[in-house]
mmCIF file of N, CA and C in Angstrom:
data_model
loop_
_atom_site.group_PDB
_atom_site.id
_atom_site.type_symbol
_atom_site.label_atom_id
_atom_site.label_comp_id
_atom_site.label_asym_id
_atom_site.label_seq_id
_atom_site.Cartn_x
_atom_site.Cartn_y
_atom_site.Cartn_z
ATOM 1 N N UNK A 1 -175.457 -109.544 -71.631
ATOM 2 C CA UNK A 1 -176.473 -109.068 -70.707
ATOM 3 C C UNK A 1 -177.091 -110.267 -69.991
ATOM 4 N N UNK A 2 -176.951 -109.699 -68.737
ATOM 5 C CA UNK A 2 -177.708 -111.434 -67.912
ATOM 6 C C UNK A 2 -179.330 -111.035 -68.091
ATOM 7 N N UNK A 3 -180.132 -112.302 -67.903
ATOM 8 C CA UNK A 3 -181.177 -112.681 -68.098
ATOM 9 C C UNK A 3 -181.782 -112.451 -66.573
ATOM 10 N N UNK A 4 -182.971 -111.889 -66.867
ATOM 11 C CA UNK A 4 -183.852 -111.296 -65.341
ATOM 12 C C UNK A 4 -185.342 -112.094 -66.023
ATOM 13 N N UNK A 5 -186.040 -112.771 -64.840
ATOM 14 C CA UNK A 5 -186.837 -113.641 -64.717
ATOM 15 C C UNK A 5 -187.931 -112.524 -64.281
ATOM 16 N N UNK A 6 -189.144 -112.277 -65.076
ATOM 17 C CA UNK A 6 -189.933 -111.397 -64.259
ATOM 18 C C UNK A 6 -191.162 -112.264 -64.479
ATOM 19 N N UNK A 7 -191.518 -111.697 -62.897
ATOM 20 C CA UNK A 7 -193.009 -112.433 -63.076
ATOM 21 C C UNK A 7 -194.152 -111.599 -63.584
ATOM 22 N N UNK A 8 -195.376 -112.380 -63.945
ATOM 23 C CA UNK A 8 -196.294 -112.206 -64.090
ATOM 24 C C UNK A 8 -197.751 -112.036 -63.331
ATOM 25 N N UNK A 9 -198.331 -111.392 -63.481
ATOM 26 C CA UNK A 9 -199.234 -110.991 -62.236
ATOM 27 C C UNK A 9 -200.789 -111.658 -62.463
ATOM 28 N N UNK A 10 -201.357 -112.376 -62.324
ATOM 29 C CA UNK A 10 -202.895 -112.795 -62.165
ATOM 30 C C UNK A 10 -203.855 -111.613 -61.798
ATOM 31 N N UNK A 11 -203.421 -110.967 -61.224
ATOM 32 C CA UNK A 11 -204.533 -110.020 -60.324
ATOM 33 C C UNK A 11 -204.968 -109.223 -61.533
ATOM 34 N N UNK A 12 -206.409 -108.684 -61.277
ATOM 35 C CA UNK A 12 -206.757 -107.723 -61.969
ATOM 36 C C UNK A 12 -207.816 -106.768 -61.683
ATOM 37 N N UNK A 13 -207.373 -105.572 -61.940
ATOM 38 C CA UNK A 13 -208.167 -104.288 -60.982
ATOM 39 C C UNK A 13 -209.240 -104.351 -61.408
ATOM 40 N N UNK A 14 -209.858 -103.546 -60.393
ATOM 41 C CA UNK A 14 -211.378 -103.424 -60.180
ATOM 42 C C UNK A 14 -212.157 -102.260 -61.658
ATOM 43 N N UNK A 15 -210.915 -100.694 -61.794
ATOM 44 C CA UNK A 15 -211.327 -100.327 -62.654
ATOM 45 C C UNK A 15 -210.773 -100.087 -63.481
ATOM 46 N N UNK A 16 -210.342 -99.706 -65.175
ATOM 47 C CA UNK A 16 -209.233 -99.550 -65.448
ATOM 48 C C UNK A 16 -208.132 -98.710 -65.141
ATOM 49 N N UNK A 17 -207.093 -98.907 -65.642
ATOM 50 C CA UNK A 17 -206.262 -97.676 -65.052
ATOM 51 C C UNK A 17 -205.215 -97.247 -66.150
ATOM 52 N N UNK A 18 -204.401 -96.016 -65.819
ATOM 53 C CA UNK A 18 -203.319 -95.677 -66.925
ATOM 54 C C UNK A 18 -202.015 -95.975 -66.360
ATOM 55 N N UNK A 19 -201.224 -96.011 -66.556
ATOM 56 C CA UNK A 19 -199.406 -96.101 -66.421
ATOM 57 C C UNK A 19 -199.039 -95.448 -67.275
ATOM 58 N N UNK A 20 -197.830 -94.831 -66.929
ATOM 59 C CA UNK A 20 -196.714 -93.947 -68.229
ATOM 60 C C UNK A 20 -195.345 -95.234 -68.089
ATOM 61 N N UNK A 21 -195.142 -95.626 -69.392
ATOM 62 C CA UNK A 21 -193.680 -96.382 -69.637
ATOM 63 C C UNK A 21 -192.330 -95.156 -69.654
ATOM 64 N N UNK A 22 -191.667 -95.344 -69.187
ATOM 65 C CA UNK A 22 -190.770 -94.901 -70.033
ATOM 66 C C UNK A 22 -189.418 -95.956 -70.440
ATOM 67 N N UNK A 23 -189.649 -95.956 -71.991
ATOM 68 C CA UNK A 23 -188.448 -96.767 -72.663
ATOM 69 C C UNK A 23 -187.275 -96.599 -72.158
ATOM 70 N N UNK A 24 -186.762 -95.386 -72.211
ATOM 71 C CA UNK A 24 -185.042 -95.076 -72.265
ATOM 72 C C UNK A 24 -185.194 -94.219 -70.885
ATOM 73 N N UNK A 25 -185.752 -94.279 -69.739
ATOM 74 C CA UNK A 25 -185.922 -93.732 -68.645
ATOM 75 C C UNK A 25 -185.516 -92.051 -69.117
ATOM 76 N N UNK A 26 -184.809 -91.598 -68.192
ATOM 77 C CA UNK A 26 -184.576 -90.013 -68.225
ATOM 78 C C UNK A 26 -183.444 -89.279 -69.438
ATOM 79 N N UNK A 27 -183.406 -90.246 -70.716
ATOM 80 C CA UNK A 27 -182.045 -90.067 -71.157
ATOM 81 C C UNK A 27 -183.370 -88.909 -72.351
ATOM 82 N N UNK A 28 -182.343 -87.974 -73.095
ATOM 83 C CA UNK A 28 -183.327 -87.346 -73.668
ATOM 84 C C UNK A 28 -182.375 -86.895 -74.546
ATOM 85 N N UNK A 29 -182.678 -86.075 -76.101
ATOM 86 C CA UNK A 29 -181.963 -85.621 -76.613
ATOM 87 C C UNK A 29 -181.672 -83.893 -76.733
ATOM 88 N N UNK A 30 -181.874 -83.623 -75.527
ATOM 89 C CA UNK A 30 -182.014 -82.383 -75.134
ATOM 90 C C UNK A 30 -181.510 -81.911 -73.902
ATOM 91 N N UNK A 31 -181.480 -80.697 -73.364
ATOM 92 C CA UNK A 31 -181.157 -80.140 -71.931
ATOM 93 C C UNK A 31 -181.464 -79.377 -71.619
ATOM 94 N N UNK A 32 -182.956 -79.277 -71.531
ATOM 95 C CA UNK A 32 -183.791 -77.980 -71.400
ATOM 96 C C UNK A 32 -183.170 -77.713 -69.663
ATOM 97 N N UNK A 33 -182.989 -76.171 -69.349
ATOM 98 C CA UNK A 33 -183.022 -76.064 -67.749
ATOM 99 C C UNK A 33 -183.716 -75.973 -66.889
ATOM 100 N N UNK A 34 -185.221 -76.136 -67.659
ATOM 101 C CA UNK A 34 -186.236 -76.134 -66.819
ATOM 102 C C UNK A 34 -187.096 -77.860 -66.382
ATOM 103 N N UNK A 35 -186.140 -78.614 -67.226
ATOM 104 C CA UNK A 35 -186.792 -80.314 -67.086
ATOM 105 C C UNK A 35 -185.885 -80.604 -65.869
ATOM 106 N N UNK A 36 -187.355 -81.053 -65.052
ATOM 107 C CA UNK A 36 -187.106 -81.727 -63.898
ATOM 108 C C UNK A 36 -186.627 -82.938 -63.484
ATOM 109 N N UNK A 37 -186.595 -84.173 -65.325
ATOM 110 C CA UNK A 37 -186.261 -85.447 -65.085
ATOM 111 C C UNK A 37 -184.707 -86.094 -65.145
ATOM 112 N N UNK A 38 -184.177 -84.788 -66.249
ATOM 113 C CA UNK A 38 -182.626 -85.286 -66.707
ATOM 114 C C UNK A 38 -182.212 -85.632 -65.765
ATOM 115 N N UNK A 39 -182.256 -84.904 -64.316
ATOM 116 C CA UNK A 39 -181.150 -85.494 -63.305
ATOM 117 C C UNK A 39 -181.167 -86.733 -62.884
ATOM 118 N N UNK A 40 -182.343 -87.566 -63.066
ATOM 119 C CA UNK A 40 -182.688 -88.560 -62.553
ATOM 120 C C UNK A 40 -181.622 -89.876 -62.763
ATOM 121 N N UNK A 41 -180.689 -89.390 -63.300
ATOM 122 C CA UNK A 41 -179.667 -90.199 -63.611
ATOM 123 C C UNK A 41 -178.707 -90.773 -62.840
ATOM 124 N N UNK A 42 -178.573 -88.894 -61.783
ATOM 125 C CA UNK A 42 -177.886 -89.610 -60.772
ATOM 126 C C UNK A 42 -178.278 -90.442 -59.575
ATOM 127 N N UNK A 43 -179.770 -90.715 -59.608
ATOM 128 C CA UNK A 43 -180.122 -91.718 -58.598
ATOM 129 C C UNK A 43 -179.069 -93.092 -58.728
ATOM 130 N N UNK A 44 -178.870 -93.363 -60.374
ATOM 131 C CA UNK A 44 -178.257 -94.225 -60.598
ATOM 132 C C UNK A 44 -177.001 -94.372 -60.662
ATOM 133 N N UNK A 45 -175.700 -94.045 -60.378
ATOM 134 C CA UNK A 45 -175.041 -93.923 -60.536
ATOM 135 C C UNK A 45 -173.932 -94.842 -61.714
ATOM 136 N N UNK A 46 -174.511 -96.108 -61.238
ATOM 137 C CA UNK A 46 -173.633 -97.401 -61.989
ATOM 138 C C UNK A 46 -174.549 -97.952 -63.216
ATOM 139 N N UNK A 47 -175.508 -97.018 -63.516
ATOM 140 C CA UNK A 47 -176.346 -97.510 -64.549
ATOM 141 C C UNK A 47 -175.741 -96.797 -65.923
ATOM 142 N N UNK A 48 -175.470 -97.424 -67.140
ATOM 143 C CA UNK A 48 -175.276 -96.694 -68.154
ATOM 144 C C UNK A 48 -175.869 -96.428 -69.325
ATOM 145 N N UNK A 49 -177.180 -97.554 -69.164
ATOM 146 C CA UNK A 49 -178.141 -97.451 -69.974
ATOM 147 C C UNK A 49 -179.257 -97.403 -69.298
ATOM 148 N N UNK A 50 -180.219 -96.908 -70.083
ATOM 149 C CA UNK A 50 -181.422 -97.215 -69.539
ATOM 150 C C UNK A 50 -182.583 -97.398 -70.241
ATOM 151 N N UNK A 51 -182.440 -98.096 -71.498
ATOM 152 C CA UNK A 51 -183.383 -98.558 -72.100
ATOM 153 C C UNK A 51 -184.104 -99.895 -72.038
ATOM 154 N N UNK A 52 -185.199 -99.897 -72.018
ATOM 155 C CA UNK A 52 -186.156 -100.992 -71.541
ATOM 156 C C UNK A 52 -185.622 -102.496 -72.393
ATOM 157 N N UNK A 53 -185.242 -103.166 -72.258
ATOM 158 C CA UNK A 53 -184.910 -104.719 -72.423
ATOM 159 C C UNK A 53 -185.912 -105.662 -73.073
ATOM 160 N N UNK A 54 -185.968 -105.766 -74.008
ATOM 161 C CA UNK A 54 -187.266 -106.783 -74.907
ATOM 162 C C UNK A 54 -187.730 -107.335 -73.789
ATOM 163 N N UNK A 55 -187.450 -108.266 -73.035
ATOM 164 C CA UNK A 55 -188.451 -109.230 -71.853
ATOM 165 C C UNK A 55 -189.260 -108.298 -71.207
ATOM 166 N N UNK A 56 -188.609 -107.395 -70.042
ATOM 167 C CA UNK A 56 -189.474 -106.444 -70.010
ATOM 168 C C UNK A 56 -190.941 -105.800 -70.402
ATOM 169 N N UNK A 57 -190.124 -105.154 -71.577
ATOM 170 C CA UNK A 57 -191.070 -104.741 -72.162
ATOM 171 C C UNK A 57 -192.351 -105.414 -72.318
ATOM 172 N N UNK A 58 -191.983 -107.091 -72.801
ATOM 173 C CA UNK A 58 -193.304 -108.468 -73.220
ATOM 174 C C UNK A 58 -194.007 -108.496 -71.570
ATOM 175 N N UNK A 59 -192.925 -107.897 -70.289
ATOM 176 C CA UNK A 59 -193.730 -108.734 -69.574
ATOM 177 C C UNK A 59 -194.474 -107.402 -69.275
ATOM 178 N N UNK A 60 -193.979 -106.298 -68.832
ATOM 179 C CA UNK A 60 -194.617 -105.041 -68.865
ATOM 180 C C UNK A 60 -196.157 -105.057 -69.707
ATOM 181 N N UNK A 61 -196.419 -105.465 -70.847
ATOM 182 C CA UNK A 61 -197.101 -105.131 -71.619
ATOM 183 C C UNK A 61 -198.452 -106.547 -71.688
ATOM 184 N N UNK A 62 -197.304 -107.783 -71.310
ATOM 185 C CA UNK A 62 -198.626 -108.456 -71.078
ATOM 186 C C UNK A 62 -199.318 -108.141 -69.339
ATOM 187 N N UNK A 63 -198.397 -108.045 -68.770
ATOM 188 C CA UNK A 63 -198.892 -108.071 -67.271
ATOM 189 C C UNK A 63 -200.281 -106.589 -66.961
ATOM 190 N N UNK A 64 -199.866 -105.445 -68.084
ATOM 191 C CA UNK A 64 -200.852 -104.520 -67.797
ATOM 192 C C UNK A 64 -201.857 -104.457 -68.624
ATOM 193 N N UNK A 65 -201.581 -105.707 -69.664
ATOM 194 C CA UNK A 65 -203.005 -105.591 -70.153
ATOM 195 C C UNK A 65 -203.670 -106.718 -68.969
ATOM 196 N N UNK A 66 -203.436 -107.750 -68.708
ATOM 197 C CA UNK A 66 -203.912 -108.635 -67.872
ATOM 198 C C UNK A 66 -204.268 -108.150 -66.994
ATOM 199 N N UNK A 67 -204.011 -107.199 -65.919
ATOM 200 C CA UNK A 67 -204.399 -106.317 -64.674
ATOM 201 C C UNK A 67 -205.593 -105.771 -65.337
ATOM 202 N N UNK A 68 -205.738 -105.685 -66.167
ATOM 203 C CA UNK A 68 -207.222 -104.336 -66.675
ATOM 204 C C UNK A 68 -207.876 -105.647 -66.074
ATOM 205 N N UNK A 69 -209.872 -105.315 -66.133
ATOM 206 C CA UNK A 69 -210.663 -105.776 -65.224
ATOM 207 C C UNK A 69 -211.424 -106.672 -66.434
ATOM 208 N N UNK A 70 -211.913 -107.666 -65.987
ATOM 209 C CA UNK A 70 -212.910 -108.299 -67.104
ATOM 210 C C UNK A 70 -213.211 -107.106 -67.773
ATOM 211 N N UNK A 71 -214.010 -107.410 -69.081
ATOM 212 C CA UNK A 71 -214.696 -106.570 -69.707
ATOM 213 C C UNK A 71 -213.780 -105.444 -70.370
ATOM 214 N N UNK A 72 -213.169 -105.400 -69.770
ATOM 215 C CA UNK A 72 -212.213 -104.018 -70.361
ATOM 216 C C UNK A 72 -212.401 -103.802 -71.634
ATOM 217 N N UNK A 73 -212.695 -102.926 -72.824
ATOM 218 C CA UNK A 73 -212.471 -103.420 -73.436
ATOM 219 C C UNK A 73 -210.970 -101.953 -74.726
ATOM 220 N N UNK A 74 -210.473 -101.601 -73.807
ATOM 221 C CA UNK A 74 -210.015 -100.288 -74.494
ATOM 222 C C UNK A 74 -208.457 -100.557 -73.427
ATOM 223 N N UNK A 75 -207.723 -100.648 -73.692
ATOM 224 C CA UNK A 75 -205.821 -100.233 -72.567
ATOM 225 C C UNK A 75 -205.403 -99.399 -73.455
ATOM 226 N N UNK A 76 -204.662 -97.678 -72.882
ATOM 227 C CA UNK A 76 -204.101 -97.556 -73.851
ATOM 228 C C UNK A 76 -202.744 -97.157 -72.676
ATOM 229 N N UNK A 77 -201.611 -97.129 -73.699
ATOM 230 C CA UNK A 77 -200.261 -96.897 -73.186
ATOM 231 C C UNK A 77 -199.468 -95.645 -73.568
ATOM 232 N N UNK A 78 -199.132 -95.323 -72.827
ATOM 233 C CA UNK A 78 -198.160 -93.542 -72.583
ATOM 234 C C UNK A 78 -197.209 -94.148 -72.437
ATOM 235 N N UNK A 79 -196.350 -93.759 -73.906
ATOM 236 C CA UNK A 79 -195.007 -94.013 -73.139
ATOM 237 C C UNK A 79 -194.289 -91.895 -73.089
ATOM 238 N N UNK A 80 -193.301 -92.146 -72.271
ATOM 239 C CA UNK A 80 -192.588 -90.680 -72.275
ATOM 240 C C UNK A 80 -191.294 -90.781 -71.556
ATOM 241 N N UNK A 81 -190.700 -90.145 -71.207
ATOM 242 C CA UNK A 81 -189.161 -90.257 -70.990
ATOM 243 C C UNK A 81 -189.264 -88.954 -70.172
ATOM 244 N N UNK A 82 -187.604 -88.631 -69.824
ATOM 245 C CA UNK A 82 -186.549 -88.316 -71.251
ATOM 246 C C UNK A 82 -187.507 -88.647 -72.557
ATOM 247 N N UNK A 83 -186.784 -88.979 -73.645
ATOM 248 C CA UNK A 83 -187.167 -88.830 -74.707
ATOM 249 C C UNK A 83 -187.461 -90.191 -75.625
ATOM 250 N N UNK A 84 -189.082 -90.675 -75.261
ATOM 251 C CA UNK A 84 -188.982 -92.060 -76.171
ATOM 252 C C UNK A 84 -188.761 -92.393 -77.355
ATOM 253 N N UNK A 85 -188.851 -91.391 -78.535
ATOM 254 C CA UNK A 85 -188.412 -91.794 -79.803
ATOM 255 C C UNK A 85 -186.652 -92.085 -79.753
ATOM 256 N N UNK A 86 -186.000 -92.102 -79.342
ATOM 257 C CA UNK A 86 -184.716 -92.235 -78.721
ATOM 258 C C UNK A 86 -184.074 -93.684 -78.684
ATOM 259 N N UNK A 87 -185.848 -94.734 -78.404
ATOM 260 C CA UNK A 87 -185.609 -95.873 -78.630
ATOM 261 C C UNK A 87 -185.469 -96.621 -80.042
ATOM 262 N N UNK A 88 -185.972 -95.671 -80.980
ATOM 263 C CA UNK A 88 -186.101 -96.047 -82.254
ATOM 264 C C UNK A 88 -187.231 -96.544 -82.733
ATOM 265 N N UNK A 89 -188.149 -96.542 -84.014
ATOM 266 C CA UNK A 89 -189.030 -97.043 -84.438
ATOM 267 C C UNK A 89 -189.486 -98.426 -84.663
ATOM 268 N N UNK A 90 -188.367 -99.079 -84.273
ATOM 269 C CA UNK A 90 -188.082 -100.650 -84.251
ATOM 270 C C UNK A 90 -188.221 -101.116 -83.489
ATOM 271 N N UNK A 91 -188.223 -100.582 -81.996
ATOM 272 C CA UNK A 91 -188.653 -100.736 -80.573
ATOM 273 C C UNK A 91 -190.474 -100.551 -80.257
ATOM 274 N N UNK A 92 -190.769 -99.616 -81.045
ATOM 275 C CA UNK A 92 -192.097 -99.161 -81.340
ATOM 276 C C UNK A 92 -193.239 -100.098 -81.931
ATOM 277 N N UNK A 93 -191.976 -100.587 -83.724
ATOM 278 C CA UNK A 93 -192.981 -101.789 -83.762
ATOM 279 C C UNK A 93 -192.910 -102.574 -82.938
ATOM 280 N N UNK A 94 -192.199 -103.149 -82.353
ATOM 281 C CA UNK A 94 -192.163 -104.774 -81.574
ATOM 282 C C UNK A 94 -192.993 -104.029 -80.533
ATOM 283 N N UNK A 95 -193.370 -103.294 -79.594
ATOM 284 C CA UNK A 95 -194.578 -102.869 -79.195
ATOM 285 C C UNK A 95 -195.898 -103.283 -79.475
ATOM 286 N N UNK A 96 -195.834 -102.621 -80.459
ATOM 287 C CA UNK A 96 -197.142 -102.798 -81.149
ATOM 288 C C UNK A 96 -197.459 -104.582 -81.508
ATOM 289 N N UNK A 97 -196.686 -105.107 -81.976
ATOM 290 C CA UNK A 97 -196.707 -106.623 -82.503
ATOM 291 C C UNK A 97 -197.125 -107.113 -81.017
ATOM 292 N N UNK A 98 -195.996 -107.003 -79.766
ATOM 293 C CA UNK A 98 -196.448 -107.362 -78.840
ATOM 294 C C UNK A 98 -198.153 -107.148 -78.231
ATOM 295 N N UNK A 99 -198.172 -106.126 -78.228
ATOM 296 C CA UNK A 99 -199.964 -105.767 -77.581
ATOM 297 C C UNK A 99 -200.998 -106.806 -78.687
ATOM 298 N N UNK A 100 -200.516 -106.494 -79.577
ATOM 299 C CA UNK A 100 -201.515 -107.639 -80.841
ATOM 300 C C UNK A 100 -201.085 -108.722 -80.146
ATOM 301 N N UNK A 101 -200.303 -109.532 -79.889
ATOM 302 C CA UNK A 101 -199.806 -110.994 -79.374
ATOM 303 C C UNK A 101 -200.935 -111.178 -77.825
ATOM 304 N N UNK A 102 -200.885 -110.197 -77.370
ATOM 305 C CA UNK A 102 -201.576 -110.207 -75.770
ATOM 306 C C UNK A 102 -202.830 -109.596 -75.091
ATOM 307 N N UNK A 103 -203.059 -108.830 -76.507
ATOM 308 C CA UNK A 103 -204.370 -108.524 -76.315
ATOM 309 C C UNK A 103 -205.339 -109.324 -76.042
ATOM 310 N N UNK A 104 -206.341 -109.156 -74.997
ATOM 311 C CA UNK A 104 -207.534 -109.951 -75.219
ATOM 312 C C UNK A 104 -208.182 -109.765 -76.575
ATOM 313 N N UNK A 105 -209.554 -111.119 -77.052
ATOM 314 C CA UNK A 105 -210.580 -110.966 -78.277
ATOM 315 C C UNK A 105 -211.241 -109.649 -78.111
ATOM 316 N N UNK A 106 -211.255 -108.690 -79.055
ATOM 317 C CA UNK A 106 -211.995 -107.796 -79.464
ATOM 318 C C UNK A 106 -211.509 -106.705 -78.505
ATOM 319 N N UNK A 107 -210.470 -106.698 -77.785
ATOM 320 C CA UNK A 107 -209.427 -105.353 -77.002
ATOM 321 C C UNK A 107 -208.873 -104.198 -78.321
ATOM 322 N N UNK A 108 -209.080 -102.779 -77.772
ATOM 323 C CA UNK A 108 -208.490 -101.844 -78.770
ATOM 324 C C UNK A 108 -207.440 -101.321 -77.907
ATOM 325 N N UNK A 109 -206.322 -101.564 -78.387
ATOM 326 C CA UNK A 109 -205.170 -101.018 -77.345
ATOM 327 C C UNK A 109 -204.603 -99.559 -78.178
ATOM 328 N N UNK A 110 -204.429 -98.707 -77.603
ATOM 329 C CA UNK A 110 -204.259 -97.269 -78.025
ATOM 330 C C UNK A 110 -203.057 -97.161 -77.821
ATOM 331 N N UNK A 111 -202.085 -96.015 -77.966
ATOM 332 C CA UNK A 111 -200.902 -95.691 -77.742
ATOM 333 C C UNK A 111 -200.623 -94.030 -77.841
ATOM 334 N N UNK A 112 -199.784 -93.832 -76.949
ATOM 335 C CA UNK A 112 -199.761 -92.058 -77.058
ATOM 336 C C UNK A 112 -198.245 -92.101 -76.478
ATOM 337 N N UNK A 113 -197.477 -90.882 -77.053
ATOM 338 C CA UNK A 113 -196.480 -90.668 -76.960
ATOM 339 C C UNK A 113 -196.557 -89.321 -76.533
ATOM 340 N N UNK A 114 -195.980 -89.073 -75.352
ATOM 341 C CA UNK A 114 -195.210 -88.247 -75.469
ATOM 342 C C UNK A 114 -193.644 -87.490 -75.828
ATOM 343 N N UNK A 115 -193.266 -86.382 -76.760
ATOM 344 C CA UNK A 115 -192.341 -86.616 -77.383
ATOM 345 C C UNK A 115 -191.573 -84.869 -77.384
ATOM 346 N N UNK A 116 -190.952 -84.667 -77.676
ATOM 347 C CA UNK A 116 -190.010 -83.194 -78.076
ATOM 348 C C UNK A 116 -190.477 -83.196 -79.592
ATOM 349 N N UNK A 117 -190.387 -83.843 -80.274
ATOM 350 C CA UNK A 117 -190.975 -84.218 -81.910
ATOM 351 C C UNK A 117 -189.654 -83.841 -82.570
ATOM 352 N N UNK A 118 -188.514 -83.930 -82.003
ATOM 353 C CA UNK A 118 -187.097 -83.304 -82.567
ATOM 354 C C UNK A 118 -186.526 -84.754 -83.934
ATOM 355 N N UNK A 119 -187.468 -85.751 -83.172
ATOM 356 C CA UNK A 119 -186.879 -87.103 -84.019
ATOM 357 C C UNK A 119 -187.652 -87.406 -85.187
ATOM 358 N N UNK A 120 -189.302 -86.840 -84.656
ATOM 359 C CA UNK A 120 -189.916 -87.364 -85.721
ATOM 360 C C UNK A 120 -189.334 -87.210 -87.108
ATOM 361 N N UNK A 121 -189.995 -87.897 -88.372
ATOM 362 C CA UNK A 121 -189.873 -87.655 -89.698
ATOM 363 C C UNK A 121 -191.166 -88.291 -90.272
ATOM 364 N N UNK A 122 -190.436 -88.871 -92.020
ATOM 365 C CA UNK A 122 -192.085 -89.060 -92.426
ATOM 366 C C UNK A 122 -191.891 -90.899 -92.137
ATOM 367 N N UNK A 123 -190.843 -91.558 -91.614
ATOM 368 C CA UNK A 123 -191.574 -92.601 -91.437
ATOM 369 C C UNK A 123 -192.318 -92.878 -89.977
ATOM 370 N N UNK A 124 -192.143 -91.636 -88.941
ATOM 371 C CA UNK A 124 -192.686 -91.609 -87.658
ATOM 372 C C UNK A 124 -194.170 -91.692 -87.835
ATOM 373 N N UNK A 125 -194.193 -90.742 -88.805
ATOM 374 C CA UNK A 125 -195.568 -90.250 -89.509
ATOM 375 C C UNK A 125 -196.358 -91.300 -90.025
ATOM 376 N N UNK A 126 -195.722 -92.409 -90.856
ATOM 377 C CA UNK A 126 -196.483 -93.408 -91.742
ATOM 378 C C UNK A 126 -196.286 -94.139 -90.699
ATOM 379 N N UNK A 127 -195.662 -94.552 -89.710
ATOM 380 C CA UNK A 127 -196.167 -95.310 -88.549
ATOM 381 C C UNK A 127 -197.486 -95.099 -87.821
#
């Protein structure tokens, strides 16, 4: 896999704000006929994966906590898909490790998933 250089952003908004991630973009473990995202695949045609790339992710995660505004003192992150447990729970921790690495002093960073819950189990749970 080649290496992509992403930058980092200085700027930071005026108030806070939300973003939705999605890890594994539109891939899902399902085929409901009423989800509007599965197709989103064929925008891509030559893409065969689409799961988010460790760098990414570090820069994704430091760059939007850094955008929050002085003072901030709460970011939380949505991730949803297709289907994010999909990425695995191992993707989840290094998440989490990451936001601890980049958090500002005394920041509570939250996390919410949206999910099908088809993957969960009990170590989703003790996570």
């Amino acid at each position: 896999m080649q290496s992509t250089l992403i930058a980092t952003s200085k700027v930071r908004a005026k108030r806070p704000f939300h973003v939705l991630s999605k890890p594994i973009g539109p891939i899902c473990n399902l085929d409901c006929d009423y989800c509007f995202y599965l197709d989103k695949t064929e925008y891509y045609p030559e893409t065969r994966r689409f799961d988010m790339p460790d760098e990414a992710l570090e820069a994704h995660i430091k760059n939007y906590i850094e955008s929050q505004p002085r003072g901030c003192q709460e970011v939380t992150f949505g991730w949803q898909g297709g289907e994010p447990t999909l990425r695995g729970i191992d993707f989840f921790k290094l998440v989490v490790k990451l936001q601890r690495k980049h958090a500002r002093p005394g920041m509570r960073i939250l996390n919410t998933l949206q999910t099908n819950g088809v993957l969960l189990n009990d170590e989703w749970g003790l996570f």
